Coordinates of C-alpha atoms in Angstrom, one line a residue:
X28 CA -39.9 -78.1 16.6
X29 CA -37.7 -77.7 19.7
X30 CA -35.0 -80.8 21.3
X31 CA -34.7 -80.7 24.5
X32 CA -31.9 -82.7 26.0
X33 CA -29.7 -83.7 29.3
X34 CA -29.9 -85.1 32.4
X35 CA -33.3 -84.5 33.5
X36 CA -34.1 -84.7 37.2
X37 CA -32.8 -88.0 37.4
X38 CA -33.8 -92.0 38.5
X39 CA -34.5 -91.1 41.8
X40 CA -36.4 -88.0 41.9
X41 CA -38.6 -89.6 38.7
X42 CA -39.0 -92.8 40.8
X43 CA -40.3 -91.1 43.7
X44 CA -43.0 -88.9 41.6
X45 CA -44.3 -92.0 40.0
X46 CA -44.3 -93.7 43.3
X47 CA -46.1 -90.6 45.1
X48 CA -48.2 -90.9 41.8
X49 CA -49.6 -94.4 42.8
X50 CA -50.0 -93.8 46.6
X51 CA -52.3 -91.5 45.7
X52 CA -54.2 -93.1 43.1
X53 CA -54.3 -96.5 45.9
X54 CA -55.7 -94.3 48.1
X55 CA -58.2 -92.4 45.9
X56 CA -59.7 -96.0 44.8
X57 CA -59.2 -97.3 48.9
X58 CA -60.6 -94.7 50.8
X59 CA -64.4 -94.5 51.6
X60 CA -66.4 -91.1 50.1
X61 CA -66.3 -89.1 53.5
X62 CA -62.4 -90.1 54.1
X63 CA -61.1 -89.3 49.9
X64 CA -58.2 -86.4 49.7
X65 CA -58.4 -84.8 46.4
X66 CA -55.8 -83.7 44.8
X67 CA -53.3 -81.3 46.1
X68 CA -55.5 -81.8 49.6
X69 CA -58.0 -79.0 48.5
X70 CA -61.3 -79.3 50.1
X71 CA -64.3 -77.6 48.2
X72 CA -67.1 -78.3 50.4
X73 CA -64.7 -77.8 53.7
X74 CA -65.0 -74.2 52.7
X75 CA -65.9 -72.1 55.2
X76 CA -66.4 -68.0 56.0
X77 CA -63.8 -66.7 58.2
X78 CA -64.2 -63.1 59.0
X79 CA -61.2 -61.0 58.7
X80 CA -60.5 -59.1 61.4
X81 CA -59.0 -55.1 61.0
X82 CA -55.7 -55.7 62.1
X83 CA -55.9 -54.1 65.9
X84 CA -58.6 -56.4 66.6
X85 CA -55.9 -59.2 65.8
X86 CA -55.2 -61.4 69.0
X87 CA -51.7 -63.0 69.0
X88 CA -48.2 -63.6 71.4
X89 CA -45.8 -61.0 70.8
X90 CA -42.1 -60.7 70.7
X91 CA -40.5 -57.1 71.5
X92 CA -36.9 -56.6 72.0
X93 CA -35.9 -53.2 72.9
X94 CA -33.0 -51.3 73.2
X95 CA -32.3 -49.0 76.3
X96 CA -30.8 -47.2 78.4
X97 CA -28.8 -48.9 81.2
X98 CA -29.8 -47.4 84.2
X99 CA -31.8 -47.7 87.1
X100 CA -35.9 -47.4 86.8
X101 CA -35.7 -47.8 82.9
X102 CA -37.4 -51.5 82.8
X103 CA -39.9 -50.5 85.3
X104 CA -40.6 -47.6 83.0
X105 CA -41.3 -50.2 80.3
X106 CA -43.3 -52.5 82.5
X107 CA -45.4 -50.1 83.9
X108 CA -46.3 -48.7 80.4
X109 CA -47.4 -52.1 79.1
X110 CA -49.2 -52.9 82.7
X111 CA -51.3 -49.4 81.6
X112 CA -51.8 -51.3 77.4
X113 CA -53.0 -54.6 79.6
X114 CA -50.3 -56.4 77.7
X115 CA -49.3 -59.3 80.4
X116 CA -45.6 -60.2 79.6
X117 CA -45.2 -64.3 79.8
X118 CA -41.1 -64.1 79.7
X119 CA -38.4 -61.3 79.9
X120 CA -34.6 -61.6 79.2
X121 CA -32.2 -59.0 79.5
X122 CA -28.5 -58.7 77.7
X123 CA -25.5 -57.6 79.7
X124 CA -24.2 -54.7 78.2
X125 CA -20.9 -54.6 77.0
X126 CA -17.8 -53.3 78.6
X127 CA -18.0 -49.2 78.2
X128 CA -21.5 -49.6 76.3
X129 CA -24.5 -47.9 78.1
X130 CA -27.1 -49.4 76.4
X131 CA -28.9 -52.9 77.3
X132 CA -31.6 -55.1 74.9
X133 CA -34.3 -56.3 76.7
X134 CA -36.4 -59.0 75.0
X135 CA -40.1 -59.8 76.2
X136 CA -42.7 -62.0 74.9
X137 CA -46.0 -62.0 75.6
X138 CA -49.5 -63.5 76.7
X139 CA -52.0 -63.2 74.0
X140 CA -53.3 -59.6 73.3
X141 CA -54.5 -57.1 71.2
X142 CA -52.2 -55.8 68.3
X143 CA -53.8 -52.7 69.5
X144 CA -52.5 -53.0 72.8
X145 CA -49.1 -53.7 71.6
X146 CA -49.1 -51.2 69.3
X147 CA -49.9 -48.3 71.8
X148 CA -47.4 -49.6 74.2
X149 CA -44.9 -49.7 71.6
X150 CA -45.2 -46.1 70.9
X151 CA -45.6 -44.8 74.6
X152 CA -41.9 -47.1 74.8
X153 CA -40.6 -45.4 72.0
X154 CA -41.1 -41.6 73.2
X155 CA -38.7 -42.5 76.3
X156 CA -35.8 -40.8 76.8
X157 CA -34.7 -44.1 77.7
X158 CA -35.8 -45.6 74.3
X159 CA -32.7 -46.0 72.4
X160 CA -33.8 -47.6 69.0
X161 CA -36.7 -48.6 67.1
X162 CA -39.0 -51.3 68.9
X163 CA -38.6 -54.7 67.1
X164 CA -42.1 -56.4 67.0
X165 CA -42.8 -59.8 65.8
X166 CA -46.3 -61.5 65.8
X167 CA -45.8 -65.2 67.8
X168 CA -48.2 -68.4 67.3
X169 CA -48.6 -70.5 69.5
X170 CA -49.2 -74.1 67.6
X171 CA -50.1 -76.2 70.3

């Protein structure tokens, strides 16, 4: 035998459960056949095959910030390299560097494109002299 005792999770969070609880049930016995929800919203029949891509065939935005050099021809270094991938930058923002620093970040984001693309560009970037830290990469979606 085991006791279990104390507060619990409380009036409120149990009244909302038991109120979520009917909501659903009301809407189970309410809704039409092609219009039910099941339970936890998981659709059987709305199953479908998606074919997974290998991951350079992956199309998404990307986010790169790079650290470089500060000094003249560096970012056209950079854009001419991804010009060459056909990765199509959609913004660009650089940092000021600080007072005696001689090294700027330069952040760009992307159009959609190949994580291939992005990939190769990122390590043509990296083997500049100019290159002055690991590339940051992060996949972006685009929700709308």
């Amino acid at each position: 035998q085991t006791l279990y005792y104390g507060a619990g999770a409380g009036s409120q969070p149990t009244a909302s459960a038991v109120i979520a609880d009917l909501v659903d049930v009301a809407r189970l016995i309410t809704a039409d056949p092609g219009h039910r929800v099941p339970h936890l919203g998981f659709q059987p029949d709305r199953m479908g095959d998606t074919p997974i891509l290998p991951m350079d065939d992956v199309q998404s935005g990307y986010y790169l910030r790079l650290r470089l050099a500060d000094r003249p021809g560096v970012l056209a270094d950079v854009t001419r390299i991804l010009a060459d991938e056909e990765v199509s930058i959609d913004a660009a923002l650089q940092q000021e560097p600080g007072e005696a620093e001689d090294q700027a970040d330069f952040v760009v984001l992307t159009h959609i494109t190949t994580e291939r693309a992005v990939q190769s560009a990122i390590q043509r970037i990296s083997q500049l002299e100019s290159c002055e830290a690991p590339v940051v990469m992060l996949r972006v979606e685009r929700l709308s």
